């Protein structure tokens, strides 16, 4: 294990069935608010993961592919240099890209410069306006965002931190599989696998060497993403 | 009768009498001073009605709607993912463009000694100042949390954090502040002899104001020498500032990875567009001043519309060249993400805007402005200026929200429709007009000393039996 752990996700597109459990789990874990029907219809729902659907062929000869897209935790993130107030920064310790909500002034420049369109903006005080018992579900480990700030997937930084603290309290090194982000935990078909890319023996590293380990999204832009997609061979096998 | 037989004395009248030119049509100094004074101090009832309406519109449409948006959240605007920037930023680019006219008309024409600039430098410089006032509001209006906007200013603070100097928005802040301060100084310097003149012609509160503004100007040789030196330094120094400002504004877009925005040509392309819309806006302002203020027809003549019309035509060519280079080559290159943008503009939901823009910015100016008669008809120049500014506004609209509504993930595409942006945009237009209307009655709109200086340099000299116009070097 190198000094700086490099976390990564592997997404197996053969296994993803588009159930959206990851979106729900992520929203619960990270206090992502529900924006209501009207705003969601206007394109203002703010899940940190979206599942893109690709339809090939005509019914009934239909091949449907699903592709979950979340923040790719770029090694060279386009969102970072454009922020005038350092609200979107690279965490040196965890090697992930984080959003500091209380620094954000809401220029939304990072959202424009993100080639993956995974950054979300708080158009209104959705979380504040959440009706009574629903607000009891908020995760106390995660900031409840107010209006006017950007947010995005953090690889469940609160879980990374807790696992690190537990490991250091026990005096042992943090190892692969000690914890999972909410999306990977919730995925019923194990299409989302989380782990240490810097550890060559980890499950994600094995999967990354898989023959289907096709590519990084928009790799040609030089963003060095940390999410590896295993290509779907459904359909091509027939 | 054939052409050869016409004797010289009966030759058709020359194209124009030199005396049609302001600089060959001198009037006594005191008369001209009084004309400018009268234009500045006479206010009719309808003037105050216009001021009142504009003030109410600014209060309601601009500050009222903005306050409502701050109170409710950015969601009352029409922007949505992936179009995180909408009309606010288009307005910002538009007003920055308008503000380029002042520097261009005043500084560049001064440096190149274009004599026609003399009566209209100040009206153009005021456009710079007030255009920047309107433009400067938009980076604030579009912020999600405007109440912490000062975090973008570099100052020692409890957070121990400087702004990010790698961010184009920080460059913007610095460039625009520099441009605003330097253009305000640049308006002020040539104003000093004129406010000294108005100081000597007024009493009451105006006298106190102008005495303060004139900085004790007496008109000695030393003062003139220093003033000329200062103006000369500023005229040269402000030109690179102007270039840097719009280049940096264009880099807000060009440094991103966004298809349609990422382009090396955006700097000069935006500058050409800015000067294009700015000079067209000067013709509009001149027409309005000429038709609403007394004595303005003496100072602002057809020759000025003619000269500005030529400039507008030249910048129309320049802008079209850049536009052609930018988008034709993107189309030819065939990069898929650029193609998405290209399709959205040419046959997608923005096609009607795109073709309107090409008509307004290329077809109409090219078909009309080559004609001397058209250029010398002020109301037509006003109409063409309006059309060009509408076209240039559409151009900015297409560059900002239309292009980011297309990206490399078709799943996320969403078109942009403005909501409260429309109200706030009208409000900021009213703010610009209100500031300008008030300024016309507060400071002399015609740089009298520059006109008089020009008239002294331009004389009719007798050579043999004919009088010929002659110009002597002043500076």
mmCIF file of N, CA and C in Angstrom, chain A residues 41-47 50-54 67 69 78 80-86 101-109 111-113 115-117 119-121 123-125 147-150 217-218 221 223, chain B residues 70-85 142-145 147-148 151-152 161-170 251-253 255-258 261 404 407-409 411-412 414 417 419:
data_model
loop_
_atom_site.group_PDB
_atom_site.id
_atom_site.type_symbol
_atom_site.label_atom_id
_atom_site.label_comp_id
_atom_site.label_asym_id
_atom_site.label_seq_id
_atom_site.Cartn_x
_atom_site.Cartn_y
_atom_site.Cartn_z
ATOM 1 N N UNK A 41 -39.046 17.912 -12.604
ATOM 2 C CA UNK A 41 -39.416 17.914 -14.012
ATOM 3 C C UNK A 41 -38.668 18.972 -14.784
ATOM 4 N N UNK A 42 -38.287 20.047 -14.083
ATOM 5 C CA UNK A 42 -37.560 21.123 -14.757
ATOM 6 C C UNK A 42 -36.064 20.844 -14.812
ATOM 7 N N UNK A 43 -35.627 19.689 -14.341
ATOM 8 C CA UNK A 43 -34.202 19.366 -14.421
ATOM 9 C C UNK A 43 -33.428 19.869 -13.233
ATOM 10 N N UNK A 44 -34.086 19.923 -12.070
ATOM 11 C CA UNK A 44 -33.367 20.421 -10.909
ATOM 12 C C UNK A 44 -33.256 19.380 -9.806
ATOM 13 N N UNK A 45 -33.619 18.141 -10.094
ATOM 14 C CA UNK A 45 -33.344 17.108 -9.109
ATOM 15 C C UNK A 45 -31.824 17.031 -8.989
ATOM 16 N N UNK A 46 -31.363 16.682 -7.785
ATOM 17 C CA UNK A 46 -29.924 16.792 -7.611
ATOM 18 C C UNK A 46 -29.257 15.518 -7.089
ATOM 19 N N UNK A 47 -29.605 14.354 -7.624
ATOM 20 C CA UNK A 47 -28.912 13.158 -7.172
ATOM 21 C C UNK A 47 -27.441 13.218 -7.567
ATOM 22 N N UNK A 50 -26.375 9.597 -11.532
ATOM 23 C CA UNK A 50 -27.473 9.429 -12.477
ATOM 24 C C UNK A 50 -27.233 8.131 -13.226
ATOM 25 N N UNK A 51 -28.328 7.512 -13.676
ATOM 26 C CA UNK A 51 -28.187 6.284 -14.447
ATOM 27 C C UNK A 51 -28.640 6.583 -15.862
ATOM 28 N N UNK A 52 -27.696 6.581 -16.768
ATOM 29 C CA UNK A 52 -28.025 6.855 -18.164
ATOM 30 C C UNK A 52 -28.518 5.574 -18.807
ATOM 31 N N UNK A 53 -29.583 5.712 -19.584
ATOM 32 C CA UNK A 53 -30.154 4.542 -20.254
ATOM 33 C C UNK A 53 -29.826 4.604 -21.744
ATOM 34 N N UNK A 54 -29.407 3.487 -22.267
ATOM 35 C CA UNK A 54 -29.136 3.418 -23.703
ATOM 36 C C UNK A 54 -29.962 2.303 -24.297
ATOM 37 N N UNK A 67 -25.871 2.898 -17.385
ATOM 38 C CA UNK A 67 -24.533 3.399 -17.080
ATOM 39 C C UNK A 67 -24.656 4.386 -15.931
ATOM 40 N N UNK A 69 -23.457 7.180 -13.603
ATOM 41 C CA UNK A 69 -22.380 8.167 -13.679
ATOM 42 C C UNK A 69 -22.424 9.029 -12.424
ATOM 43 N N UNK A 78 -11.166 19.316 -13.743
ATOM 44 C CA UNK A 78 -11.423 20.616 -14.375
ATOM 45 C C UNK A 78 -12.188 21.576 -13.468
ATOM 46 N N UNK A 80 -11.674 22.177 -10.351
ATOM 47 C CA UNK A 80 -10.899 22.783 -9.270
ATOM 48 C C UNK A 80 -10.271 24.127 -9.618
ATOM 49 N N UNK A 81 -9.548 24.256 -10.741
ATOM 50 C CA UNK A 81 -8.876 25.549 -10.947
ATOM 51 C C UNK A 81 -9.838 26.707 -11.191
ATOM 52 N N UNK A 82 -11.065 26.451 -11.638
ATOM 53 C CA UNK A 82 -11.931 27.563 -12.015
ATOM 54 C C UNK A 82 -12.633 28.193 -10.826
ATOM 55 N N UNK A 83 -12.629 27.541 -9.672
ATOM 56 C CA UNK A 83 -13.352 28.095 -8.529
ATOM 57 C C UNK A 83 -12.574 29.272 -7.949
ATOM 58 N N UNK A 84 -13.194 30.450 -7.839
ATOM 59 C CA UNK A 84 -12.432 31.601 -7.343
ATOM 60 C C UNK A 84 -12.164 31.554 -5.845
ATOM 61 N N UNK A 85 -12.880 30.719 -5.086
ATOM 62 C CA UNK A 85 -12.758 30.767 -3.632
ATOM 63 C C UNK A 85 -12.291 29.434 -3.036
ATOM 64 N N UNK A 86 -11.712 28.569 -3.823
ATOM 65 C CA UNK A 86 -11.233 27.266 -3.348
ATOM 66 C C UNK A 86 -12.335 26.464 -2.672
ATOM 67 N N UNK A 101 -18.651 23.277 1.373
ATOM 68 C CA UNK A 101 -19.913 23.998 1.144
ATOM 69 C C UNK A 101 -19.867 25.419 1.685
ATOM 70 N N UNK A 102 -19.274 25.599 2.870
ATOM 71 C CA UNK A 102 -19.355 26.945 3.438
ATOM 72 C C UNK A 102 -18.349 27.916 2.836
ATOM 73 N N UNK A 103 -17.515 27.454 1.899
ATOM 74 C CA UNK A 103 -16.693 28.403 1.164
ATOM 75 C C UNK A 103 -17.369 28.821 -0.138
ATOM 76 N N UNK A 104 -18.321 28.024 -0.596
ATOM 77 C CA UNK A 104 -18.884 28.212 -1.939
ATOM 78 C C UNK A 104 -19.680 29.512 -1.994
ATOM 79 N N UNK A 105 -19.445 30.314 -3.043
ATOM 80 C CA UNK A 105 -20.255 31.515 -3.221
ATOM 81 C C UNK A 105 -21.277 31.322 -4.336
ATOM 82 N N UNK A 106 -21.237 30.207 -5.020
ATOM 83 C CA UNK A 106 -22.273 29.905 -6.010
ATOM 84 C C UNK A 106 -22.059 30.496 -7.388
ATOM 85 N N UNK A 107 -20.796 30.528 -7.870
ATOM 86 C CA UNK A 107 -20.608 31.006 -9.244
ATOM 87 C C UNK A 107 -21.035 29.954 -10.256
ATOM 88 N N UNK A 108 -21.111 28.695 -9.839
ATOM 89 C CA UNK A 108 -21.517 27.562 -10.678
ATOM 90 C C UNK A 108 -20.555 27.334 -11.848
ATOM 91 N N UNK A 109 -19.365 27.919 -11.764
ATOM 92 C CA UNK A 109 -18.392 27.750 -12.838
ATOM 93 C C UNK A 109 -17.937 26.290 -12.903
ATOM 94 N N UNK A 111 -19.640 23.715 -12.254
ATOM 95 C CA UNK A 111 -20.673 22.934 -12.928
ATOM 96 C C UNK A 111 -20.553 23.032 -14.431
ATOM 97 N N UNK A 112 -20.160 24.214 -14.927
ATOM 98 C CA UNK A 112 -19.993 24.372 -16.367
ATOM 99 C C UNK A 112 -18.774 23.647 -16.883
ATOM 100 N N UNK A 113 -17.740 23.593 -16.056
ATOM 101 C CA UNK A 113 -16.487 23.037 -16.554
ATOM 102 C C UNK A 113 -16.385 21.541 -16.304
ATOM 103 N N UNK A 115 -16.832 18.033 -17.307
ATOM 104 C CA UNK A 115 -17.225 17.369 -18.551
ATOM 105 C C UNK A 115 -18.226 16.243 -18.329
ATOM 106 N N UNK A 116 -18.379 15.775 -17.074
ATOM 107 C CA UNK A 116 -19.286 14.659 -16.796
ATOM 108 C C UNK A 116 -20.663 15.136 -16.329
ATOM 109 N N UNK A 117 -20.825 16.453 -16.146
ATOM 110 C CA UNK A 117 -22.097 17.052 -15.721
ATOM 111 C C UNK A 117 -22.610 16.350 -14.460
ATOM 112 N N UNK A 119 -22.080 17.750 -11.266
ATOM 113 C CA UNK A 119 -22.150 18.666 -10.129
ATOM 114 C C UNK A 119 -23.553 19.246 -10.053
ATOM 115 N N UNK A 120 -24.066 19.348 -8.829
ATOM 116 C CA UNK A 120 -25.449 19.790 -8.632
ATOM 117 C C UNK A 120 -25.476 21.107 -7.884
ATOM 118 N N UNK A 121 -26.505 21.896 -8.158
ATOM 119 C CA UNK A 121 -26.619 23.204 -7.514
ATOM 120 C C UNK A 121 -27.879 23.233 -6.661
ATOM 121 N N UNK A 123 -30.769 24.992 -5.849
ATOM 122 C CA UNK A 123 -31.524 26.133 -6.399
ATOM 123 C C UNK A 123 -32.337 26.819 -5.315
ATOM 124 N N UNK A 124 -32.888 26.037 -4.402
ATOM 125 C CA UNK A 124 -33.675 26.592 -3.297
ATOM 126 C C UNK A 124 -33.198 25.934 -2.008
ATOM 127 N N UNK A 125 -33.815 26.349 -0.897
ATOM 128 C CA UNK A 125 -33.520 25.715 0.391
ATOM 129 C C UNK A 125 -34.327 24.433 0.515
ATOM 130 N N UNK A 147 -29.298 26.942 0.267
ATOM 131 C CA UNK A 147 -29.396 27.346 -1.130
ATOM 132 C C UNK A 147 -28.118 28.062 -1.588
ATOM 133 N N UNK A 148 -27.870 27.953 -2.896
ATOM 134 C CA UNK A 148 -26.800 28.740 -3.484
ATOM 135 C C UNK A 148 -25.431 28.092 -3.475
ATOM 136 N N UNK A 149 -25.316 26.824 -3.102
ATOM 137 C CA UNK A 149 -23.994 26.195 -3.150
ATOM 138 C C UNK A 149 -24.041 24.974 -4.067
ATOM 139 N N UNK A 150 -22.856 24.638 -4.584
ATOM 140 C CA UNK A 150 -22.736 23.438 -5.413
ATOM 141 C C UNK A 150 -22.474 22.236 -4.511
ATOM 142 N N UNK A 217 -14.023 7.197 -18.432
ATOM 143 C CA UNK A 217 -14.917 8.082 -19.178
ATOM 144 C C UNK A 217 -14.152 9.319 -19.639
ATOM 145 N N UNK A 218 -14.281 9.648 -20.915
ATOM 146 C CA UNK A 218 -13.640 10.836 -21.480
ATOM 147 C C UNK A 218 -12.168 10.908 -21.106
ATOM 148 N N UNK A 221 -9.678 13.569 -22.343
ATOM 149 C CA UNK A 221 -9.580 14.936 -21.850
ATOM 150 C C UNK A 221 -8.452 15.089 -20.831
ATOM 151 N N UNK A 223 -8.388 13.969 -17.700
ATOM 152 C CA UNK A 223 -8.858 14.269 -16.357
ATOM 153 C C UNK A 223 -8.442 13.213 -15.333
ATOM 154 N N UNK B 70 -32.765 36.865 -4.331
ATOM 155 C CA UNK B 70 -31.889 36.595 -3.179
ATOM 156 C C UNK B 70 -32.703 35.937 -2.074
ATOM 157 N N UNK B 71 -33.935 36.434 -1.883
ATOM 158 C CA UNK B 71 -34.766 35.927 -0.797
ATOM 159 C C UNK B 71 -35.189 34.482 -1.053
ATOM 160 N N UNK B 72 -35.587 34.182 -2.307
ATOM 161 C CA UNK B 72 -36.119 32.852 -2.594
ATOM 162 C C UNK B 72 -35.043 31.830 -2.954
ATOM 163 N N UNK B 73 -34.016 32.293 -3.641
ATOM 164 C CA UNK B 73 -33.005 31.351 -4.140
ATOM 165 C C UNK B 73 -32.892 31.475 -5.654
ATOM 166 N N UNK B 74 -31.759 31.019 -6.183
ATOM 167 C CA UNK B 74 -31.508 31.138 -7.626
ATOM 168 C C UNK B 74 -32.558 30.419 -8.462
ATOM 169 N N UNK B 75 -33.316 29.523 -7.817
ATOM 170 C CA UNK B 75 -34.276 28.725 -8.573
ATOM 171 C C UNK B 75 -35.325 29.540 -9.293
ATOM 172 N N UNK B 76 -35.568 30.790 -8.891
ATOM 173 C CA UNK B 76 -36.570 31.577 -9.604
ATOM 174 C C UNK B 76 -36.063 31.964 -10.984
ATOM 175 N N UNK B 77 -34.768 31.802 -11.232
ATOM 176 C CA UNK B 77 -34.257 32.008 -12.584
ATOM 177 C C UNK B 77 -34.491 30.736 -13.395
ATOM 178 N N UNK B 78 -34.296 30.847 -14.710
ATOM 179 C CA UNK B 78 -34.634 29.717 -15.578
ATOM 180 C C UNK B 78 -33.513 28.726 -15.764
ATOM 181 N N UNK B 79 -32.336 29.020 -15.224
ATOM 182 C CA UNK B 79 -31.209 28.123 -15.450
ATOM 183 C C UNK B 79 -31.456 26.779 -14.775
ATOM 184 N N UNK B 80 -30.950 25.746 -15.391
ATOM 185 C CA UNK B 80 -31.060 24.395 -14.835
ATOM 186 C C UNK B 80 -29.887 23.590 -15.378
ATOM 187 N N UNK B 81 -29.627 22.445 -14.753
ATOM 188 C CA UNK B 81 -28.558 21.592 -15.231
ATOM 189 C C UNK B 81 -28.829 21.185 -16.678
ATOM 190 N N UNK B 82 -27.877 21.204 -17.588
ATOM 191 C CA UNK B 82 -26.472 21.563 -17.428
ATOM 192 C C UNK B 82 -26.188 23.036 -17.726
ATOM 193 N N UNK B 83 -27.211 23.839 -17.919
ATOM 194 C CA UNK B 83 -26.998 25.237 -18.280
ATOM 195 C C UNK B 83 -26.882 26.059 -17.010
ATOM 196 N N UNK B 84 -25.708 26.002 -16.376
ATOM 197 C CA UNK B 84 -25.569 26.682 -15.099
ATOM 198 C C UNK B 84 -25.410 28.188 -15.250
ATOM 199 N N UNK B 85 -25.032 28.650 -16.423
ATOM 200 C CA UNK B 85 -24.971 30.090 -16.664
ATOM 201 C C UNK B 85 -26.011 30.423 -17.718
ATOM 202 N N UNK B 142 -25.642 36.951 -10.452
ATOM 203 C CA UNK B 142 -25.728 35.530 -10.785
ATOM 204 C C UNK B 142 -25.162 34.636 -9.684
ATOM 205 N N UNK B 143 -24.595 35.215 -8.625
ATOM 206 C CA UNK B 143 -24.026 34.391 -7.557
ATOM 207 C C UNK B 143 -25.125 33.688 -6.776
ATOM 208 N N UNK B 144 -24.854 32.458 -6.409
ATOM 209 C CA UNK B 144 -25.807 31.735 -5.581
ATOM 210 C C UNK B 144 -25.901 32.342 -4.189
ATOM 211 N N UNK B 145 -24.769 32.828 -3.674
ATOM 212 C CA UNK B 145 -24.773 33.432 -2.341
ATOM 213 C C UNK B 145 -24.083 34.785 -2.442
ATOM 214 N N UNK B 147 -24.381 37.331 -0.728
ATOM 215 C CA UNK B 147 -24.014 37.976 0.538
ATOM 216 C C UNK B 147 -22.592 37.637 0.967
ATOM 217 N N UNK B 148 -21.958 36.661 0.319
ATOM 218 C CA UNK B 148 -20.556 36.401 0.639
ATOM 219 C C UNK B 148 -19.672 36.679 -0.581
ATOM 220 N N UNK B 151 -15.839 37.343 -0.571
ATOM 221 C CA UNK B 151 -14.820 36.307 -0.419
ATOM 222 C C UNK B 151 -13.951 36.190 -1.658
ATOM 223 N N UNK B 152 -14.403 36.756 -2.751
ATOM 224 C CA UNK B 152 -13.591 36.686 -3.966
ATOM 225 C C UNK B 152 -12.534 37.786 -3.998
ATOM 226 N N UNK B 161 -7.290 32.649 3.899
ATOM 227 C CA UNK B 161 -7.465 32.096 2.559
ATOM 228 C C UNK B 161 -7.479 33.232 1.538
ATOM 229 N N UNK B 162 -6.616 33.113 0.542
ATOM 230 C CA UNK B 162 -6.661 34.048 -0.574
ATOM 231 C C UNK B 162 -7.633 33.508 -1.615
ATOM 232 N N UNK B 163 -8.122 34.380 -2.510
ATOM 233 C CA UNK B 163 -8.882 33.815 -3.629
ATOM 234 C C UNK B 163 -7.967 32.989 -4.519
ATOM 235 N N UNK B 164 -8.577 32.183 -5.354
ATOM 236 C CA UNK B 164 -7.820 31.288 -6.222
ATOM 237 C C UNK B 164 -7.376 32.053 -7.464
ATOM 238 N N UNK B 165 -6.106 32.386 -7.526
ATOM 239 C CA UNK B 165 -5.641 33.189 -8.658
ATOM 240 C C UNK B 165 -5.545 32.380 -9.942
ATOM 241 N N UNK B 166 -5.820 31.084 -9.869
ATOM 242 C CA UNK B 166 -5.882 30.312 -11.111
ATOM 243 C C UNK B 166 -7.249 30.419 -11.755
ATOM 244 N N UNK B 167 -8.218 30.975 -11.028
ATOM 245 C CA UNK B 167 -9.579 30.999 -11.555
ATOM 246 C C UNK B 167 -9.801 32.210 -12.460
ATOM 247 N N UNK B 168 -10.356 32.001 -13.655
ATOM 248 C CA UNK B 168 -10.642 33.141 -14.539
ATOM 249 C C UNK B 168 -11.580 34.154 -13.893
ATOM 250 N N UNK B 169 -12.385 33.717 -12.921
ATOM 251 C CA UNK B 169 -13.287 34.681 -12.289
ATOM 252 C C UNK B 169 -12.500 35.674 -11.444
ATOM 253 N N UNK B 170 -11.402 35.220 -10.843
ATOM 254 C CA UNK B 170 -10.550 36.151 -10.104
ATOM 255 C C UNK B 170 -9.860 37.104 -11.078
ATOM 256 N N UNK B 251 -12.019 34.446 -21.838
ATOM 257 C CA UNK B 251 -11.352 33.267 -21.269
ATOM 258 C C UNK B 251 -12.221 32.571 -20.230
ATOM 259 N N UNK B 252 -13.162 33.287 -19.630
ATOM 260 C CA UNK B 252 -14.121 32.603 -18.758
ATOM 261 C C UNK B 252 -14.691 31.397 -19.489
ATOM 262 N N UNK B 253 -14.858 31.553 -20.779
ATOM 263 C CA UNK B 253 -15.426 30.476 -21.585
ATOM 264 C C UNK B 253 -14.327 29.635 -22.212
ATOM 265 N N UNK B 255 -11.222 28.911 -21.528
ATOM 266 C CA UNK B 255 -10.312 28.016 -20.804
ATOM 267 C C UNK B 255 -11.009 26.744 -20.342
ATOM 268 N N UNK B 256 -12.323 26.659 -20.490
ATOM 269 C CA UNK B 256 -13.015 25.468 -20.018
ATOM 270 C C UNK B 256 -12.841 24.331 -21.010
ATOM 271 N N UNK B 257 -13.332 23.163 -20.606
ATOM 272 C CA UNK B 257 -13.301 22.020 -21.508
ATOM 273 C C UNK B 257 -14.619 21.880 -22.260
ATOM 274 N N UNK B 258 -15.494 22.864 -22.119
ATOM 275 C CA UNK B 258 -16.839 22.744 -22.658
ATOM 276 C C UNK B 258 -16.832 22.868 -24.184
ATOM 277 N N UNK B 261 -17.120 26.263 -26.318
ATOM 278 C CA UNK B 261 -16.427 27.339 -25.607
ATOM 279 C C UNK B 261 -14.920 27.241 -25.764
ATOM 280 N N UNK B 404 -23.754 25.706 -23.634
ATOM 281 C CA UNK B 404 -23.593 24.738 -22.545
ATOM 282 C C UNK B 404 -24.816 23.855 -22.393
ATOM 283 N N UNK B 407 -23.584 19.039 -24.443
ATOM 284 C CA UNK B 407 -22.296 18.613 -23.932
ATOM 285 C C UNK B 407 -22.025 17.194 -24.402
ATOM 286 N N UNK B 408 -21.045 16.548 -23.784
ATOM 287 C CA UNK B 408 -20.628 15.225 -24.264
ATOM 288 C C UNK B 408 -21.555 14.118 -23.796
ATOM 289 N N UNK B 409 -22.541 14.426 -22.941
ATOM 290 C CA UNK B 409 -23.476 13.424 -22.455
ATOM 291 C C UNK B 409 -24.896 13.795 -22.867
ATOM 292 N N UNK B 411 -27.557 12.519 -22.563
ATOM 293 C CA UNK B 411 -28.554 12.224 -21.546
ATOM 294 C C UNK B 411 -28.872 13.445 -20.703
ATOM 295 N N UNK B 412 -27.920 14.331 -20.531
ATOM 296 C CA UNK B 412 -28.121 15.477 -19.638
ATOM 297 C C UNK B 412 -28.581 16.734 -20.370
ATOM 298 N N UNK B 414 -30.471 19.763 -21.811
ATOM 299 C CA UNK B 414 -31.721 20.451 -21.509
ATOM 300 C C UNK B 414 -31.626 21.836 -22.115
ATOM 301 N N UNK B 417 -34.461 28.233 -20.945
ATOM 302 C CA UNK B 417 -35.475 29.265 -21.142
ATOM 303 C C UNK B 417 -35.389 30.236 -19.981
ATOM 304 N N UNK B 419 -36.380 32.987 -17.144
ATOM 305 C CA UNK B 419 -37.574 33.331 -16.377
ATOM 306 C C UNK B 419 -37.399 34.744 -15.821
#
